[in-house]
Coordinates of C-alpha atoms in Angstrom, one line a residue:
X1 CA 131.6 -96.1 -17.2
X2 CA 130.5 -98.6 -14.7
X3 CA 128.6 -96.4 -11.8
X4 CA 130.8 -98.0 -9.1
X5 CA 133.9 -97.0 -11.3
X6 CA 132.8 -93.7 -11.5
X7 CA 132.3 -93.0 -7.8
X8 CA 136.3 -94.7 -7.3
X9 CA 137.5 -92.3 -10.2
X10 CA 135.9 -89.2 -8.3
X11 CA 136.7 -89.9 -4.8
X12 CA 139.6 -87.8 -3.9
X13 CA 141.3 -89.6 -1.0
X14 CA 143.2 -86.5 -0.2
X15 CA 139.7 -85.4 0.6
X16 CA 138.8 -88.0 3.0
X17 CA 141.6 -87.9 5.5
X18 CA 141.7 -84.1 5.6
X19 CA 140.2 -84.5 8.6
X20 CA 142.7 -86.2 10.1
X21 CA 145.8 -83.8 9.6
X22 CA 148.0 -83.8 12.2
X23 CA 147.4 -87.6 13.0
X24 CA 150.5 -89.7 14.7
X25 CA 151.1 -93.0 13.0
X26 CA 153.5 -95.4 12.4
X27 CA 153.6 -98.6 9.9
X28 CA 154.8 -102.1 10.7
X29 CA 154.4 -105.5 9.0
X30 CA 154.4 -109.0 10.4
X31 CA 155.8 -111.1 7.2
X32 CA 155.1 -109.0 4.5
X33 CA 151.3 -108.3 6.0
X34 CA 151.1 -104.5 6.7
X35 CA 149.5 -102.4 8.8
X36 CA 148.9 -98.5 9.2
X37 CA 148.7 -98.1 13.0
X38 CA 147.3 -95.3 15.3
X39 CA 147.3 -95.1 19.0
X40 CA 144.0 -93.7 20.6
X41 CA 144.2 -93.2 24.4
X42 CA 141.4 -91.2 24.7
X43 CA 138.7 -92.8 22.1
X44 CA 138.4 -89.9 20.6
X45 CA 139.6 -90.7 17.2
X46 CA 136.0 -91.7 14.6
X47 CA 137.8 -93.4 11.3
X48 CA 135.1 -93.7 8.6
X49 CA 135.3 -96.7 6.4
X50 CA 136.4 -94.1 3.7
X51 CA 139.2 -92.6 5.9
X52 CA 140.4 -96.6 6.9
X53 CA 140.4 -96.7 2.4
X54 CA 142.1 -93.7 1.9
X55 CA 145.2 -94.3 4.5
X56 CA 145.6 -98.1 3.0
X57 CA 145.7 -97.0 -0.2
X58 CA 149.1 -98.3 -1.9
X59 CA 149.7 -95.6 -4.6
X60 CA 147.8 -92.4 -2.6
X61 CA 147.8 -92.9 1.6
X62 CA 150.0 -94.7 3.7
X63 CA 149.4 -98.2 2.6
X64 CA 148.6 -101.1 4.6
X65 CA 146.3 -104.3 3.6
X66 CA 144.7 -103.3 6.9
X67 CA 144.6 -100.2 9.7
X68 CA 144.9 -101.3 13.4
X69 CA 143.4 -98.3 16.3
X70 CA 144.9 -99.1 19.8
X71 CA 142.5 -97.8 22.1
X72 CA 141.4 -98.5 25.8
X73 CA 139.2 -101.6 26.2
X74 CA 136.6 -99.9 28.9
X75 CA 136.5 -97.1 25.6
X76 CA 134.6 -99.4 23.4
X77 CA 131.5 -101.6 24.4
X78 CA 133.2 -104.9 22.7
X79 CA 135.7 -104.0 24.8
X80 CA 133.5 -103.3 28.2
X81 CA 131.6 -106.9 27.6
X82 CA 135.3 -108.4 27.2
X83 CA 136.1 -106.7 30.4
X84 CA 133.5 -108.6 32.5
X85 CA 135.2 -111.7 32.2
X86 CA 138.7 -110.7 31.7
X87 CA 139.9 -107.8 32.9
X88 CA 143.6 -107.8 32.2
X89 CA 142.4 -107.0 28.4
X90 CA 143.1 -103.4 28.9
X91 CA 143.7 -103.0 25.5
X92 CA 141.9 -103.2 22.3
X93 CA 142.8 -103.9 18.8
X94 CA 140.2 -102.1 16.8
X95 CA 141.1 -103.8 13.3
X96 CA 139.8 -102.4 10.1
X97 CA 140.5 -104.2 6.7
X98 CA 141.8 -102.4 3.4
X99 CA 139.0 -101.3 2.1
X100 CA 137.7 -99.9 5.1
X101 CA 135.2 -102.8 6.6
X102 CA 135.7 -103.8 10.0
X103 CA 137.4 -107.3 10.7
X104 CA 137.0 -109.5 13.7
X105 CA 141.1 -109.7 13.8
X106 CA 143.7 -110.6 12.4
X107 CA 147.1 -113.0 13.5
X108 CA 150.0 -111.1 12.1
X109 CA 147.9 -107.7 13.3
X110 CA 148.0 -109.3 16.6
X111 CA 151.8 -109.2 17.0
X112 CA 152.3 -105.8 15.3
X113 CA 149.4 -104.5 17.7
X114 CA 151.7 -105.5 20.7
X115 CA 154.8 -104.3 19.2
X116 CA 153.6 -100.9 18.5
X117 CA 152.1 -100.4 22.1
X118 CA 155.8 -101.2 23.4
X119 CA 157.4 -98.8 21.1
X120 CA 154.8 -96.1 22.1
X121 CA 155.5 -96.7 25.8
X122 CA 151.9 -98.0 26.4
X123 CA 153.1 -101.6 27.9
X124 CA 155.8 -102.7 29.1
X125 CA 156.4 -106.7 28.3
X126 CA 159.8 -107.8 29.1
X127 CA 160.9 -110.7 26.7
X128 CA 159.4 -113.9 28.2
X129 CA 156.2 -112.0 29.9
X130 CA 152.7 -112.2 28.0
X131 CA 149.9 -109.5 27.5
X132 CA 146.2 -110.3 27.1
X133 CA 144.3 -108.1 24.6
X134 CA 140.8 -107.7 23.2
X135 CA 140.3 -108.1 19.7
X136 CA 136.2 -108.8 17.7
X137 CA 137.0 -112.3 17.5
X138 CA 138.1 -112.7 21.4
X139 CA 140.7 -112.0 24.3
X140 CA 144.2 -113.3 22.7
X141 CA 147.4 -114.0 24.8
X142 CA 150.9 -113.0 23.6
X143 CA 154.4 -114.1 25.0
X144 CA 157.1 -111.9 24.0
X145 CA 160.0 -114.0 22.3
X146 CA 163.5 -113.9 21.8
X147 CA 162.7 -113.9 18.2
X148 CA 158.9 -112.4 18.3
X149 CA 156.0 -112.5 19.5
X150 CA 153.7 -115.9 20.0
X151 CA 150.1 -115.3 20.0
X152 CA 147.2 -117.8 21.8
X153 CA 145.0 -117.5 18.9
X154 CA 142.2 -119.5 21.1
X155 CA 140.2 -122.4 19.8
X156 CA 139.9 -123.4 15.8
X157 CA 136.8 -124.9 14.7
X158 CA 135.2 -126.0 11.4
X159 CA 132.2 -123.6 10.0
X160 CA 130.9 -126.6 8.6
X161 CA 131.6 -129.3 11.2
X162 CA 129.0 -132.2 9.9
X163 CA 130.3 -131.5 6.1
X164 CA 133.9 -131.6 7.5
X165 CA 133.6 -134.9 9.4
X166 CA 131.6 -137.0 7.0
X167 CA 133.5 -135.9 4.0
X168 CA 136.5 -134.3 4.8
X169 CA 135.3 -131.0 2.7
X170 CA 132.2 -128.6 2.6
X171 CA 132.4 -126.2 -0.2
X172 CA 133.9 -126.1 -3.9
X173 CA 136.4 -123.1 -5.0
X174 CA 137.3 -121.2 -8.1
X175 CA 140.1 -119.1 -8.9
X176 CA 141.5 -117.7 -12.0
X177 CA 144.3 -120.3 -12.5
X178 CA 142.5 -123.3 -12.2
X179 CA 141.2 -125.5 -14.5
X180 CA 138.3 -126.7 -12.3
X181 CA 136.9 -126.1 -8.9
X182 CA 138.5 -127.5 -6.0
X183 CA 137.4 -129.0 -2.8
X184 CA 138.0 -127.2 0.4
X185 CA 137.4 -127.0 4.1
X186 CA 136.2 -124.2 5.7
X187 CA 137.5 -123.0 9.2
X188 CA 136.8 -120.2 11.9
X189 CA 140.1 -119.1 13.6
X190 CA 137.2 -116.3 15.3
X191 CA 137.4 -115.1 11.4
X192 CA 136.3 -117.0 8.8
X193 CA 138.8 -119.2 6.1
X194 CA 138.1 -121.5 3.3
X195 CA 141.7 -123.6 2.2
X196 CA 142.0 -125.7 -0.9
X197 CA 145.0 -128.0 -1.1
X198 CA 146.7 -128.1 -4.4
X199 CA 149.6 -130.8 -5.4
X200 CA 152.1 -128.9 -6.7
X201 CA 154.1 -124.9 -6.5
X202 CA 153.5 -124.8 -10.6
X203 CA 149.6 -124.7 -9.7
X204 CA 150.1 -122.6 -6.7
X205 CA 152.0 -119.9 -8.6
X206 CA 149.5 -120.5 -11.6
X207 CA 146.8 -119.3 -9.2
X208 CA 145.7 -115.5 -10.1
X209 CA 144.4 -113.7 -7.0
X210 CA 143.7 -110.1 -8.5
X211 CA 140.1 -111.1 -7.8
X212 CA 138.1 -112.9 -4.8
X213 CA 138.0 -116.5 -5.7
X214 CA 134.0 -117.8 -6.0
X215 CA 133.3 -120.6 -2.7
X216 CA 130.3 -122.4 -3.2
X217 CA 128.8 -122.2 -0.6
X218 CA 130.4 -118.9 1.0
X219 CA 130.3 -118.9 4.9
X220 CA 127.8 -116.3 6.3
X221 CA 130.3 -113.4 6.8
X222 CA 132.4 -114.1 3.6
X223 CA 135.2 -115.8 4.0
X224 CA 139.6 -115.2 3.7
X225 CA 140.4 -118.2 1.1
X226 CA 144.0 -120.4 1.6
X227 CA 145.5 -122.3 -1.2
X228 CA 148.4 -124.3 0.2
X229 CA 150.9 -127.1 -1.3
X230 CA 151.9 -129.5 1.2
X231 CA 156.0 -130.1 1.2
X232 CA 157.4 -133.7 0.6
X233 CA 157.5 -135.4 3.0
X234 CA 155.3 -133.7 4.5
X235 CA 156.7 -134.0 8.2
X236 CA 160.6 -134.2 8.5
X237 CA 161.8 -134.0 12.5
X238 CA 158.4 -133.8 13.9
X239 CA 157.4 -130.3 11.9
X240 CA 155.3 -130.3 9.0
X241 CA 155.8 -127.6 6.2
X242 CA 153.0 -126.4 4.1
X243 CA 153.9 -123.5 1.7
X244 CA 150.2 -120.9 1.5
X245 CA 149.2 -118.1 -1.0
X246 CA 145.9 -116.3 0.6
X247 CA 142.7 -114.0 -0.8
X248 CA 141.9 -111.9 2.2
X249 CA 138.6 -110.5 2.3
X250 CA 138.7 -106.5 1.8
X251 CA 141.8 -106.7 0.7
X252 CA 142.9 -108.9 -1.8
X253 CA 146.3 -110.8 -2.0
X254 CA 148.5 -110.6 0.9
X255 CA 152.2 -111.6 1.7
X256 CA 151.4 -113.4 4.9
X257 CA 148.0 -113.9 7.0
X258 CA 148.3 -115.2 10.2
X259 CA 144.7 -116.3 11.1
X260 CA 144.9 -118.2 7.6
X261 CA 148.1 -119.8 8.3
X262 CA 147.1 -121.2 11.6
X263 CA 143.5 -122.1 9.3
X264 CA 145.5 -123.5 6.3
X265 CA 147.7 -126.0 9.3
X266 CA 143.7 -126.8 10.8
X267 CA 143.0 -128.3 7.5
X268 CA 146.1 -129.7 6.0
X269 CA 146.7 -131.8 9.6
X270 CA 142.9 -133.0 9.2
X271 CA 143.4 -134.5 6.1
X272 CA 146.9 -135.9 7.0
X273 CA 145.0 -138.0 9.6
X274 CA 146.1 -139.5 12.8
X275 CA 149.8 -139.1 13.5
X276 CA 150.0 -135.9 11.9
X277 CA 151.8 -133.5 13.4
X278 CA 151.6 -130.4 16.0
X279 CA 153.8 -127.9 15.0
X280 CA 154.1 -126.2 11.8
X281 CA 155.8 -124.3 9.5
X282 CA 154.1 -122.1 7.1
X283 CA 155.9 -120.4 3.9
X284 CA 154.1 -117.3 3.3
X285 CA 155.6 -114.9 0.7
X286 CA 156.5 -112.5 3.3
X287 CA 158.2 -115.3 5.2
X288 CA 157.7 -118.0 7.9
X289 CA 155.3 -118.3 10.7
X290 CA 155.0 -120.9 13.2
X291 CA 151.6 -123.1 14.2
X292 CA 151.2 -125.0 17.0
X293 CA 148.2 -127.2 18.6
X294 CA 148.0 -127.0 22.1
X295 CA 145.2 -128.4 24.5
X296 CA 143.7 -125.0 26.4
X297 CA 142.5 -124.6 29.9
X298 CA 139.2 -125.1 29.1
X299 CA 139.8 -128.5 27.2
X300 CA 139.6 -127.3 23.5
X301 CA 142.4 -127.4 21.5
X302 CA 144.2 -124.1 21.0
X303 CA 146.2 -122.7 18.1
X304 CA 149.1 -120.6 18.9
X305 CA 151.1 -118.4 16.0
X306 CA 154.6 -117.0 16.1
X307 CA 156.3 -114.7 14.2
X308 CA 158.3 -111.7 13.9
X309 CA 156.8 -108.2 14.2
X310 CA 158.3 -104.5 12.5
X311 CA 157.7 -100.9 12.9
X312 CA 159.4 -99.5 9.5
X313 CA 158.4 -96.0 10.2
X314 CA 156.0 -93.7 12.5
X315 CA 154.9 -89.8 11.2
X316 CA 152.6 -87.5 11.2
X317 CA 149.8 -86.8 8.6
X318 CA 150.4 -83.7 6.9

C-alpha cells in the first residue's frame, strides 16, 4: 500500500476531533456549496488542519467542502492589519478548505458567514442594510436581500494579465473527459481560478472531476479550475447565462462556488468582447447565482455575487 494511503487508512477521525466534544455548530449551504460553521467569540478555539479534515468529512464528520470560524477581527492579526484601514470589519471569516488547508475565501462562504452570525444573534442586518467583514483575500461588503444576500467581492484581475491581453489565454488544461487540452484564462477574485470554455453540455457533463485537472502553467498558490458552456444566445434581455462545473482546490468537485462563478463571468465576458454584457446568470449544480460588474469607489471595476444562503441544522459535538 501506497505510504500516503496507509496514513488515510489509519487515521481515526473520531480521534482527531475528540478534542473538540462539546463544540456548538451548525451547517448551511449557499447552492449546494456547504459549510460546517462555528462561532468563536473569544478566539479561543485552535482547529488543526486534521480537525478542519475530520469535521468535513462526508461519510465520518459533519461534512462540508469547507469549515468557516467566525471570530472577532482585533482576535486575529489578519484581522488587526484589516482593522487599520477599515474598522467596521468587526468580524472575520476564518475559512478553511476540505481538506484542512487554509483558503483566502470563498463567495458562497461569504453569504453563509453572514447568515449564521444573524441566526446566532451576533449582528443584526435588517433586510436592505449591508455588513463589512474581513476575510484573507480582503474586507467584503454584503447587502441583505429580499431574496439573499449580495456580496461586493472587490476588484477581479487576470494572474496573467500580459498572456490574457495579447492572446486572450495563458495556460493549457486537462481533465479526464477531454480529448485534448484546452485553453484557459486564469483569474484572481483575491483567490486564484483557471476557466476553460467548452461548446457544448455533452462535453461539460463528459468532464470527470474525481481528480484535480493538470494547468500548465499552475498559478503560484494552485489554482480552483472553471469549465463553463456558454448558453445560446448567449445574452437574451441584457443578462448573459453561462452554465459552470468547478474543481476546487482542497476539495474537489463542488455544487456551486461563488468566487469561480464571478471568475468563470470575468472570462467568458472577455472573450465575448465589447458589448458584452454586465450581469449574469450562472447555472451551478446547486443552483443560480447572480454576477454583476460594477465600477468601485476607487475606479476599478468591482464584481458583486448574489445568492441565497441556508442554515439546515446547528448541534453540538458529542
Amino acid at each position: 500500500m501506497d505510504e500516503s494511503l496507509a496514513v488515510a487508512a489509519d487515521r481515526n477521525p473520531s480521534a482527531d476531533t475528540a478534542a473538540l466534544s462539546g463544540l456548538k455548530f451548525s451547517k448551511g449551504h449557499g447552492t449546494g456549496n456547504d459549510f460546517v460553521l462555528v462561532a468563536d467569540p473569544n478566539g479561543a478555539l485552535a482547529l488543526a488542519p486534521e480537525q478542519v479534515a475530520a469535521l468535513c468529512d462526508r461519510h465520518r464528520g459533519i461534512g462540508g467542502d469547507g469549515l468557516i470560524r467566525a471570530v472577532p477581527s482585533r482576535l486575529l492579526a489578519e484581522g488587526q492589519e484589516l482593522l487599520t484601514r477599515h474598522p467596521d470589519a468587526e468580524w472575520f471569516m476564518d475559512y478553511r478548505n476540505g481538506d484542512g488547508s487554509l483558503s483566502e475565501m470563498c463567495g458562497n462562504g461569504v453569504r453563509v458567514f453572514v447568515h449564521f452570525l444573524i441566526a446566532e444573534g451576533l449582528v443584526d442586518l435588517p433586510a436592505g442594510e449591508s455588513l463589512t467583514i474581513g476575510t484573507r483575500g480582503g474586507v467584503k461588503t454584503i447587502v441583505r436581500t429580499a431574496s439573499g444576500y449580495a456580496v461586493d467581492m472587490g476588484p477581479w484581475e487576470f494572474i496573467f494579465p500580459g498572456e490574457a491581453t495579447a492572446r486572450a489565454m495563458d495556460s493549457l488544461v486537462s481533465a479526464s473527459g477531454l480529448e485534448v487540452a484546452r485553453p484557459a484564462l486564469s483569474v484572481s477574485m483575491g483567490n486564484p481560478h483557471t476557466v476553460v470554455a467548452l461548446a457544448e453540455l455533452a462535453e461539460l457533463e463528459a468532464t470527470q472531476l474525481f481528480t484535480a485537472p493538470h494547468v500548465d502553467p499552475t498559478p503560484p498558490q494552485g489554482t480552483n479550475v472553471e469549465f463553463v458552456v456558454p448558453s445560446e444566445p448567449l445574452v437574451h434581455d441584457g443578462v448573459g447565462t453561462i452554465t459552470m462545473r468547478v474543481h476546487e482546490r482542497g476539495v474537489g468537485e463542488t455544487q456551486s462556488c461563488g468566487t469561480g462563478a464571478c471568475a468563470a463571468a470575468v472570462a467568458i465576458r472577455h472573450w465575448a468582447g465589447q458589448g458584452a454584457p454586465d450581469v449574469w446568470n450562472v447555472h451551478v449544480p446547486g443552483g443560480v447565482v447572480g454576477v454583476k460588474f460594477f465600477l468601485g469607489a476607487e475606479g476599478h471595476e468591482h464584481v458583486e455575487l448574489s445568492g441565497p444562503a441556508v442554515i439546515v441544522a446547528s448541534g453540538t459535538l458529542s
